[in-house]
C-alpha cells in the first residue's frame, strides 16, 4: 500500500543536525499510527523555534547569501588587544663614527661598532622575543633598499646558508649605522609542502634571518618578522627554478617619517 | 570566480500547506541501522528532476550511498518535486521506512532536508546536508604588493549559496568557526601585517584579537566557544598560545626553537593537538590546555604529519602527511594514538559534525579544489559549484 505523506516543513536555516522536529517526527512515526493535523503543526512549529545547543546557526536562507557582509573597511584598527607585549626599550643608538655603508655592497670583516642596547636576550630555549607594540607606527616602508639582499633558502630548510651571510652582514651594518631604523623580515616558501606547514616554515625562515642579524649586533628591539607562506611567489611557475626563487627572505626597511638616514 | 548559485529565500512560507496523517507502517526496531559501514550503500533514486535531483544525489553520494538501478538497490527513494519535494524510502523488501513531504524553503533546501532524513533513517545518525563551510578562496589576482589576493568565503557544504565574507584585497586565510556562534575567526593582512579577527556574520562587525609583531595565525576556537588557540611568534618562535576569544588572558603553551602550527581542540576542551617541527621532521603533538610539557601523538612511525583536526565525537584525529614535495596524503588515527589509517589524498582536513565526512583540498595542476571525503567508504566528491582555488576549509559546528 502506498503510504500517505506526513508533511514536515523544510527547515530554512542551516543547523547542522536534523532539527528536533524531524527526529521527533521520526519517533512518532514509529510509535503512533495516526496523528491529527493540529498535533503535527504544533510539533513542526515548535521544533523550528527551538535551537539545538552548540549548533552554529547560519544566516543563509534569509537572503543574505551572495551579498557581502559589511566590513569595517577603511576604519583605523583599534590598538592591539590583549597586551602582553614585552620587548626592548627603544633607546636610540648614536650613529657610529666614520662608518659609511653601502648596504648592497655586502662583505664581511668590518669592525662592528659597540652595541650599547642589544635589546632583550634569548630565553631559556634560545628564542629572542619580538619587539612589542606596532613596529610600523610612525615609520615609512621601503621595500627597495635591500632588494638586492634577498636571502634564498634550500628546500624545506630555514637555516641561513653560508652563501647568504654576506647579504645579511650588509643589512646588519646599515641598521647599526641607522639605529632609529627598524626592519621587518618577510619569510616566503615555494608551494611544496602543505599550507599550514608553509606558514610556519616561512616564519621560521624570517626568524632565522633575524637571529643572524641579532648575532651581528643588531638590537632585537628593531627587528620583527612576518610569514607569507606560499602566498607571494616571485614566480608562480611549477618548476625547480621558480621554487628556488620563491624560497626566500626579504627585507622591509622601516625609517622614521621625516628622518634622513646615514648612507 | 565563484559562481553564485544564490537566490533570495523566504522563510518557510508554506507551513500551512502541510498534508498530514501518518501511517503505522513501521514498528520500532525494524529500521536497519547501518553504522560505520565500510562499503557503499546501494540506493536507487527516481522521480526527481533538475536541481532537486542533483542535490539529492550529491548529498547521498557524499553520505556513503552509491546510486544504482532498482534491482541492485538495498534502498529505493522515490518521489517527486514541484511545489514541494516528496519522498518515500523503502528497503529491499519494499517496506517503507520514510514517507514525507517538504514544503517551504527552496527546492534545494527541501532536497537537503529529505537527504538528511534518509541518512538519519538508514544510518541512525544526523545528516550534514544543511551545514556550512568557510574556506579561503583565490582568484589568481594579485594586489599592488604582488600578493595573491585571497578572501574568506562561506557556503553551503556543497558549495551552493557562496558569499564572500572579506573584501580586504590582500591575504586573508585560516578561517575557523566559533562553535555555537555565527562568528568566524581568520587572519587578514588588512593592517599591512597579519592580524587575527573575530567576525560576527550577523552584524558584519569584526574586531582584531591578535596583531602582535610576527606571526598571528591558525586561530582555533574551543568547543565551548570561549577560548582561542593561536600560533604567535612574538616570543621569538612560532608557538601555541591560548587566550580568551577576545584575545585577552594569553598564555604560552609551547616554547620550542622550532615551529608549531595548526592547533585543534579535543571535544572536551582539555587538550590541544598541533604539528611541531621540534626534533626534526614534523610530528603531531599534544598539550594540556592548562599547561605542561607537550607529548607526541603516536601515529605508527609516519613522518611529515601536519594539519591535525580532531573529530567532534573525540575518536579520531585526521591529518595531512607530506609524503613528498607535492604528494599529500590524508590519514586518520585514533585520538589516543596508534597506527594511522590512510583515507585518501589531499590536505588540510576539517571534520564535519558527523565525525565521518571531511572537507579537504586537492591540488589539480595550478588549481586547488574543495572536496568532500567520506572517511568510511573513502569516496571523494569535488564541490563543483566553486571554481578558482580554495584552501583551508573549516566546517561549521
XYZ file of C-alpha atoms in Angstrom:
660
model
C 0.000 0.000 0.000
C 1.280 3.435 -0.879
C 1.883 5.316 2.317
C 0.379 8.721 2.624
C 2.668 11.661 3.205
C 3.077 13.235 6.510
C 4.236 16.756 5.916
C 7.218 18.338 7.570
C 8.320 21.836 6.707
C 11.876 22.059 5.468
C 13.983 23.893 7.966
C 15.072 27.147 6.365
C 18.208 27.826 8.372
C 21.172 25.566 8.394
C 21.571 23.919 11.733
C 23.951 21.083 11.430
C 21.826 18.300 12.760
C 18.319 17.363 11.980
C 16.048 19.797 13.695
C 14.360 18.295 16.704
C 11.106 18.431 14.812
C 12.410 15.900 12.336
C 13.777 13.496 14.891
C 10.703 13.903 16.948
C 8.565 13.172 13.989
C 10.563 10.089 13.205
C 9.968 8.652 16.631
C 6.336 9.383 16.457
C 6.148 7.666 13.147
C 7.413 4.557 14.811
C 5.170 4.688 17.789
C 1.960 6.193 16.644
C -0.294 5.031 13.968
C -2.296 8.131 13.477
C -1.753 11.755 14.168
C -4.006 14.711 13.637
C -3.388 17.918 11.749
C -3.168 20.151 14.792
C -0.662 17.985 16.590
C 1.628 17.825 13.610
C 1.530 21.548 13.036
C 2.305 22.206 16.657
C 5.234 19.849 16.532
C 6.691 21.328 13.396
C 6.393 24.907 14.507
C 7.684 24.349 17.991
C 10.637 22.449 16.588
C 11.557 25.324 14.372
C 11.701 27.735 17.248
C 13.960 25.682 19.405
C 17.630 25.948 18.613
C 19.792 22.912 19.275
C 22.538 23.586 21.734
C 26.051 24.057 20.457
C 24.920 24.262 16.891
C 26.015 27.126 14.732
C 23.041 28.757 13.168
C 23.966 30.485 9.989
C 22.204 33.237 8.172
C 21.995 31.746 4.745
C 18.475 31.368 3.609
C 17.240 34.712 4.807
C 18.521 36.306 1.679
C 21.927 37.382 2.857
C 23.757 34.911 0.669
C 25.592 36.414 -2.228
C 25.748 39.842 -0.749
C 28.903 40.560 1.100
C 28.722 41.178 4.750
C 29.626 44.727 5.643
C 33.156 45.066 6.764
C 34.700 47.794 8.807
C 36.770 48.759 5.844
C 38.669 51.941 5.985
C 38.317 52.352 9.700
C 41.515 52.505 11.678
C 42.099 49.410 13.696
C 41.822 49.711 17.423
C 45.056 49.273 19.309
C 46.297 45.794 19.966
C 44.023 43.886 22.220
C 45.471 41.534 24.710
C 48.546 43.442 25.711
C 51.205 41.171 26.989
C 53.767 42.630 24.690
C 57.193 42.596 26.082
C 60.282 43.627 24.250
C 63.125 46.034 24.249
C 63.228 49.664 25.026
C 63.837 51.792 22.000
C 66.807 53.840 23.110
C 68.340 55.413 20.048
C 71.898 54.389 19.430
C 74.372 57.031 18.365
C 75.472 56.520 14.796
C 78.941 55.000 14.650
C 81.671 57.474 13.831
C 83.159 57.415 10.400
C 81.282 54.410 9.132
C 79.606 54.913 5.812
C 77.980 51.921 4.441
C 76.567 50.755 1.188
C 74.161 48.017 2.119
C 74.239 46.453 -1.306
C 77.977 46.012 -1.307
C 77.973 43.289 1.283
C 81.227 41.877 2.534
C 82.420 40.946 5.965
C 85.387 41.828 8.105
C 84.367 45.346 9.036
C 84.813 46.317 12.640
C 81.457 46.367 14.328
C 80.567 49.332 16.451
C 79.954 48.551 20.094
C 76.378 47.654 20.829
C 75.024 49.511 23.798
C 71.433 48.369 23.556
C 71.152 44.842 22.306
C 67.511 44.531 23.334
C 66.308 41.545 25.300
C 68.379 38.407 25.001
C 67.337 34.853 24.301
C 65.106 32.941 26.685
C 65.785 29.527 28.201
C 65.379 27.695 24.905
C 67.212 30.333 22.882
C 64.339 32.360 21.420
C 64.597 36.125 21.441
C 61.234 37.823 21.796
C 59.982 40.090 19.053
C 59.549 43.766 19.922
C 56.250 44.880 21.389
C 53.884 47.483 20.021
C 53.414 48.044 16.317
C 56.864 48.360 14.849
C 55.405 50.134 11.822
C 53.892 53.007 13.784
C 55.348 56.300 12.568
C 57.618 54.547 10.098
C 57.950 54.740 6.345
C 58.221 51.440 4.495
C 60.972 50.874 1.971
C 60.917 47.574 0.115
C 63.577 48.639 -2.406
C 66.528 49.410 -0.130
C 67.513 45.793 0.443
C 66.030 44.211 -2.644
C 69.489 43.028 -3.678
C 69.937 41.397 -0.285
C 67.140 38.864 -0.624
C 68.227 35.678 1.123
C 67.490 32.314 -0.510
C 66.892 29.012 1.247
C 67.231 25.335 0.476
C 64.076 23.264 0.078
C 62.305 22.674 3.382
C 65.121 24.419 5.294
C 65.133 27.537 7.422
C 68.867 27.782 8.168
C 70.704 30.710 6.582
C 73.201 29.322 4.081
C 76.824 30.442 4.227
C 76.481 31.867 0.747
C 73.823 34.255 2.044
C 75.616 35.571 5.132
C 77.298 38.491 3.356
C 73.904 39.854 2.308
C 72.818 39.795 5.932
C 76.001 41.464 7.136
C 75.293 44.387 4.846
C 71.790 44.749 6.270
C 73.154 44.499 9.816
C 75.708 47.239 9.187
C 73.079 49.555 7.840
C 70.824 49.014 10.835
C 73.638 49.632 13.247
C 74.584 52.794 11.406
C 70.954 53.908 11.483
C 69.687 52.800 14.867
C 66.444 54.675 14.518
C 65.600 52.467 11.545
C 63.831 49.188 12.018
C 63.412 46.116 9.904
C 60.687 43.667 9.009
C 61.922 40.340 7.685
C 59.436 38.550 5.417
C 59.712 34.766 5.049
C 58.426 33.017 1.919
C 58.092 29.424 0.737
C 57.634 27.597 -2.507
C 54.277 25.888 -2.951
C 55.535 22.462 -1.988
C 54.515 21.439 1.492
C 51.085 21.870 2.997
C 49.718 25.336 3.536
C 49.780 25.037 7.320
C 53.353 23.836 7.273
C 54.498 26.532 4.876
C 53.123 29.308 7.063
C 55.250 28.028 9.912
C 58.266 27.437 7.659
C 58.092 30.990 6.285
C 58.070 32.344 9.820
C 60.995 30.111 10.795
C 62.971 31.455 7.846
C 62.270 35.053 8.832
C 63.195 34.311 12.444
C 66.365 32.556 11.361
C 67.423 35.669 9.443
C 66.510 37.787 12.448
C 68.676 35.702 14.747
C 71.607 36.076 12.373
C 71.130 39.838 12.419
C 70.976 39.878 16.222
C 74.172 37.858 16.334
C 75.744 40.537 14.163
C 74.862 43.107 16.797
C 71.505 44.450 15.671
C 69.119 45.262 18.504
C 66.366 42.710 18.966
C 64.012 45.635 19.596
C 64.459 46.753 15.998
C 63.714 43.623 14.003
C 60.402 41.853 13.546
C 59.163 39.129 11.217
C 56.232 38.194 9.011
C 55.430 34.972 7.152
C 53.720 34.995 3.790
C 53.899 31.226 3.456
C 53.324 30.469 -0.208
C 51.073 33.494 -0.831
C 53.591 35.791 -2.513
C 55.564 33.818 -5.060
C 58.055 35.719 -7.214
C 57.499 33.184 -9.972
C 54.243 31.191 -9.996
C 55.630 28.541 -12.367
C 55.740 24.973 -11.088
C 59.363 24.083 -11.678
C 62.572 23.928 -9.673
C 63.917 27.257 -10.936
C 60.728 29.031 -9.822
C 60.662 27.223 -6.484
C 64.273 28.294 -5.791
C 63.327 31.939 -6.399
C 60.312 31.673 -4.128
C 62.109 30.209 -1.085
C 63.391 33.473 0.285
C 63.622 36.096 2.972
C 63.026 39.737 2.052
C 63.606 42.942 3.953
C 61.285 45.855 4.524
C 63.222 48.800 5.919
C 61.236 50.982 8.292
C 62.528 54.544 8.651
C 61.065 57.172 10.976
C 58.946 59.529 8.938
C 60.920 62.735 8.375
C 64.355 61.349 9.173
C 67.451 61.301 6.976
C 69.281 58.025 7.080
C 73.047 57.782 7.231
C 74.237 56.291 3.965
C 35.493 33.279 -9.816
C 32.809 31.814 -7.687
C 29.600 31.160 -9.459
C 26.850 32.349 -7.207
C 24.008 29.931 -7.137
C 22.425 32.080 -4.532
C 18.865 33.111 -4.628
C 16.834 35.002 -2.146
C 14.958 32.692 0.068
C 11.908 33.148 2.132
C 11.434 31.632 5.491
C 9.193 28.564 5.469
C 6.226 30.136 3.898
C 4.161 27.108 3.333
C 3.771 25.613 6.737
C 0.024 25.682 6.379
C 0.178 23.539 3.280
C 1.322 20.557 5.259
C -0.533 17.436 4.442
C -0.954 15.018 7.195
C -1.672 11.771 8.576
C 0.719 9.192 9.373
C 0.662 5.609 8.581
C 1.596 2.932 11.014
C 3.839 1.011 8.698
C 6.923 0.870 10.787
C 7.415 -0.638 14.170
C 10.185 0.349 16.473
C 13.346 -1.610 15.855
C 12.586 -2.610 12.316
C 14.667 0.131 10.813
C 18.013 -1.185 9.774
C 20.777 0.782 11.381
C 23.910 0.736 9.332
C 26.699 2.177 11.356
C 30.293 2.528 10.326
C 29.641 0.617 7.194
C 32.793 0.089 5.210
C 31.046 -0.378 1.905
C 28.792 1.891 -0.090
C 25.054 1.611 0.498
C 23.318 0.961 -2.828
C 20.253 3.133 -3.332
C 18.065 3.915 -6.316
C 16.565 7.356 -6.727
C 13.669 8.025 -9.049
C 11.121 10.670 -9.843
C 13.123 13.841 -9.258
C 14.248 16.466 -11.748
C 16.753 19.264 -12.129
C 18.277 20.886 -9.085
C 16.394 18.684 -6.637
C 17.612 15.540 -8.403
C 21.210 16.760 -8.493
C 21.143 17.928 -4.889
C 19.695 14.673 -3.578
C 22.208 12.595 -5.490
C 25.149 14.719 -4.369
C 24.039 14.616 -0.735
C 23.546 10.854 -0.685
C 26.781 10.084 -2.527
C 28.730 12.210 -0.058
C 26.949 10.356 2.757
C 28.246 6.998 1.522
C 25.474 5.814 -0.799
C 26.049 4.543 -4.322
C 23.452 5.305 -6.962
C 22.264 2.079 -8.614
C 19.288 0.733 -10.516
C 16.192 -0.575 -8.695
C 17.144 -4.247 -8.954
C 20.534 -3.706 -7.313
C 19.327 -1.313 -4.642
C 19.199 -2.009 -0.950
C 17.034 1.057 -0.550
C 14.806 2.849 -3.011
C 13.942 6.500 -2.786
C 11.017 7.515 -4.966
C 9.147 10.765 -5.083
C 8.714 13.987 -6.957
C 9.430 17.659 -6.806
C 7.324 20.633 -7.758
C 5.887 22.985 -5.221
C 7.247 20.627 -2.614
C 9.649 17.732 -2.513
C 8.190 14.390 -1.569
C 9.974 11.160 -0.878
C 9.306 7.576 0.128
C 12.187 5.415 1.244
C 11.785 1.642 1.138
C 14.149 -1.161 1.934
C 14.763 -4.126 -0.352
C 11.669 -5.928 0.935
C 9.551 -2.921 -0.059
C 8.935 -1.965 3.497
C 8.514 1.776 3.863
C 10.939 3.479 6.180
C 10.169 7.066 5.451
C 7.462 8.964 3.610
C 7.449 12.725 3.860
C 6.731 15.923 2.046
C 8.859 19.048 2.316
C 7.087 22.302 1.653
C 8.630 25.700 2.400
C 12.141 26.975 1.804
C 13.746 26.491 -1.594
C 13.778 23.325 -3.699
C 17.448 22.910 -2.816
C 16.703 23.156 0.884
C 13.772 20.743 0.541
C 16.088 18.255 -1.151
C 18.782 18.686 1.521
C 16.216 18.076 4.254
C 14.962 14.904 2.586
C 18.560 13.718 2.133
C 19.268 14.311 5.815
C 16.162 12.321 6.753
C 17.242 9.434 4.532
C 20.703 9.451 6.104
C 19.198 9.551 9.588
C 16.794 6.716 8.794
C 19.423 4.449 7.250
C 22.497 5.170 9.347
C 20.867 6.306 12.586
C 22.942 9.488 12.522
C 22.094 13.049 11.551
C 22.966 14.091 8.020
C 25.163 17.037 7.106
C 23.351 18.371 4.034
C 22.350 21.613 5.741
C 25.722 22.529 7.204
C 28.096 25.337 6.243
C 31.737 25.592 5.259
C 34.124 28.517 5.437
C 37.234 28.497 3.290
C 39.918 30.612 1.710
C 39.449 31.439 -1.958
C 41.884 32.772 -4.560
C 41.018 34.047 -7.993
C 44.658 34.244 -9.087
C 44.650 38.044 -8.985
C 47.448 39.883 -7.245
C 47.393 43.210 -5.450
C 49.948 46.018 -5.795
C 52.166 44.321 -3.218
C 52.269 41.321 -5.535
C 50.356 39.213 -3.017
C 47.984 36.549 -4.248
C 44.686 38.012 -3.101
C 42.733 35.560 -1.009
C 39.392 36.187 0.669
C 37.290 34.262 3.156
C 34.074 32.724 1.819
C 31.165 30.953 3.468
C 28.999 28.481 1.547
C 26.623 25.590 1.986
C 28.575 22.365 2.430
C 28.045 21.571 -1.264
C 29.395 24.951 -2.367
C 25.999 26.476 -3.119
C 24.996 29.913 -1.843
C 28.609 31.007 -1.505
C 29.164 34.507 -0.257
C 32.323 36.492 0.156
C 32.869 37.496 3.749
C 36.029 39.605 3.419
C 36.887 42.248 0.853
C 40.337 43.149 2.084
C 42.172 42.851 -1.249
C 45.119 41.217 0.433
C 45.892 37.886 2.079
C 43.069 36.523 4.216
C 43.480 32.982 5.495
C 42.937 30.359 8.181
C 39.173 30.692 8.778
C 37.809 28.974 11.901
C 34.257 28.861 13.227
C 33.410 29.672 16.782
C 31.303 26.653 17.781
C 27.759 27.593 18.663
C 28.096 31.109 17.243
C 27.691 32.857 13.916
C 31.260 34.049 14.165
C 34.352 33.335 12.108
C 37.922 33.900 13.165
C 40.564 34.367 10.491
C 43.850 36.078 9.708
C 43.925 39.065 7.359
C 46.816 41.244 6.209
C 44.456 44.213 6.031
C 46.539 46.262 8.518
C 49.666 45.530 6.437
C 50.674 42.595 8.594
C 48.848 39.527 9.831
C 46.063 40.188 12.291
C 43.543 37.691 13.671
C 39.985 38.984 13.537
C 36.766 37.847 15.128
C 33.986 38.487 12.596
C 30.323 38.353 13.564
C 28.411 37.200 10.492
C 25.077 38.538 11.663
C 26.161 42.145 12.221
C 29.167 42.210 9.869
C 31.282 43.747 12.623
C 34.764 42.472 13.192
C 37.390 43.173 15.766
C 41.103 42.385 15.906
C 42.015 39.962 18.650
C 45.704 39.439 17.950
C 48.053 41.681 15.985
C 51.409 41.318 17.602
C 54.612 41.698 15.660
C 55.426 38.457 13.884
C 53.037 35.613 13.227
C 49.347 35.732 14.209
C 47.701 32.732 12.624
C 45.952 29.403 12.982
C 43.140 30.522 15.281
C 41.104 27.572 16.612
C 38.174 28.096 18.966
C 37.444 25.778 21.881
C 34.322 23.595 21.604
C 32.565 25.699 24.259
C 33.321 28.830 22.229
C 35.188 30.677 24.989
C 38.898 30.180 24.252
C 41.117 30.647 21.227
C 44.315 28.749 20.436
C 46.674 30.546 18.071
C 50.156 30.375 16.643
C 52.067 33.503 17.686
C 55.772 34.169 17.190
C 56.007 37.152 19.497
C 58.174 35.084 21.823
C 60.740 34.613 19.045
C 59.450 31.322 17.627
C 56.054 30.156 16.333
C 54.476 28.748 19.492
C 50.998 27.726 20.605
C 49.226 30.317 22.734
C 45.776 30.191 24.312
C 43.611 33.114 25.366
C 40.028 34.230 25.692
C 38.178 34.711 22.403
C 38.649 38.493 22.676
C 42.423 37.973 22.761
C 42.818 38.690 26.472
C 44.434 36.449 29.062
C 47.106 34.973 26.789
C 49.148 32.027 27.976
C 52.053 30.403 26.125
C 51.633 26.616 25.907
C 54.709 25.621 23.925
C 58.212 27.005 23.967
C 60.423 25.411 21.349
C 63.105 26.558 18.948
C 61.176 25.165 16.018
C 57.735 25.936 14.641
C 54.375 24.767 15.923
C 51.368 25.041 13.624
C 47.691 24.174 13.088
C 46.326 23.739 16.621
C 42.976 21.964 17.128
C 40.905 21.185 20.237
C 39.747 17.935 21.750
C 35.944 17.965 22.089
C 36.222 18.107 25.883
C 38.290 21.284 25.542
C 41.129 19.941 27.669
C 43.784 19.090 25.096
C 45.268 20.673 22.003
C 46.774 18.734 19.106
C 49.118 20.510 16.708
C 52.047 19.943 14.396
C 55.602 20.685 15.524
C 58.917 20.527 13.731
C 60.798 20.291 17.033
C 63.253 17.423 16.831
C 63.329 17.343 13.027
C 60.601 16.425 10.593
C 57.066 17.327 11.581
C 55.057 15.388 14.132
C 51.757 15.609 15.883
C 51.995 16.718 19.486
C 49.501 17.082 22.323
C 49.488 19.562 25.172
C 47.108 20.155 28.070
C 45.307 23.464 27.771
C 46.207 24.179 31.395
C 49.905 23.736 30.693
C 52.598 21.106 30.917
C 55.034 19.513 28.522
C 53.987 18.619 25.012
C 53.840 14.917 24.295
C 53.951 13.180 20.938
C 50.856 11.516 19.495
C 51.824 8.112 18.198
C 50.870 7.651 14.560
C 52.763 4.434 13.918
C 56.073 5.893 12.852
C 54.794 8.023 9.970
C 56.886 11.104 9.206
C 55.785 14.502 7.982
C 52.427 14.825 9.785
C 50.804 18.267 9.685
C 47.382 19.939 9.912
C 45.613 17.774 12.513
C 41.852 18.074 13.107
C 40.033 16.357 15.984
C 36.677 14.741 15.168
C 33.675 16.132 17.094
C 32.974 12.705 18.631
C 36.506 12.724 20.039
C 37.528 9.425 18.459
C 39.728 10.474 15.573
C 42.426 12.881 14.584
C 42.684 13.439 10.833
C 45.896 14.909 9.441
C 47.887 15.566 6.307
C 51.104 13.736 5.697
C 53.643 15.270 3.388
C 54.746 12.129 1.624
C 56.827 14.078 -0.850
C 57.195 17.639 -2.003
C 53.774 17.692 -3.662
C 52.338 14.425 -2.520
C 49.855 14.972 0.284
C 48.163 12.027 1.940
C 45.237 12.115 4.324
C 45.161 9.880 7.362
C 43.134 9.376 10.459
C 44.426 7.968 13.706
C 42.637 7.110 16.934
C 42.822 10.123 19.241
C 44.700 8.057 21.815
C 47.323 7.231 19.188
C 48.067 4.098 17.227
C 48.520 3.061 13.649
C 47.293 5.748 11.283
C 44.939 4.709 8.531
C 45.231 6.265 5.092
C 41.875 7.596 3.971
C 42.710 9.486 0.802
C 44.747 12.147 -0.913
C 44.630 15.848 -0.219
C 45.432 18.314 2.519
C 44.026 20.401 5.337
C 41.172 18.137 6.508
C 38.255 19.560 8.512
C 35.723 17.205 10.108
C 32.009 17.555 9.518
C 29.717 17.434 12.578
C 29.048 13.756 11.774
C 32.696 12.791 12.531
C 32.649 10.882 9.262
C 32.884 13.337 6.358
C 35.884 15.615 5.845
C 36.304 18.774 3.798
C 39.720 18.594 2.152
C 41.749 20.383 -0.514
C 43.055 18.560 -3.570
C 45.585 20.109 -5.925
C 44.998 19.674 -9.638
C 47.697 21.496 -11.552
C 47.522 25.144 -10.549
C 44.041 24.792 -9.092
C 43.125 23.700 -5.578
C 39.728 22.104 -5.317
C 37.456 21.866 -2.342
C 36.396 18.233 -1.964
C 34.364 16.148 0.443
C 35.799 12.857 1.626
C 33.850 10.096 3.361
C 36.265 8.536 5.840
C 34.166 5.324 5.998
C 33.977 4.500 2.304
C 36.935 6.668 1.156
C 34.700 8.173 -1.523
C 35.564 11.708 -2.614
C 33.453 14.284 -4.421
C 34.642 17.649 -5.638
C 32.484 20.609 -4.724
C 31.850 21.521 -8.326
C 29.916 24.732 -7.810
C 33.063 26.595 -6.780
C 35.771 27.454 -9.294
C 39.086 29.130 -8.595
C 41.455 27.895 -5.921
C 40.215 27.030 -2.467
C 42.093 26.348 0.733
C 41.809 25.786 4.469
C 38.199 24.596 4.792
C 36.535 24.912 8.196
C 33.299 23.047 8.825
C 30.749 24.860 10.985
C 29.950 23.039 14.217
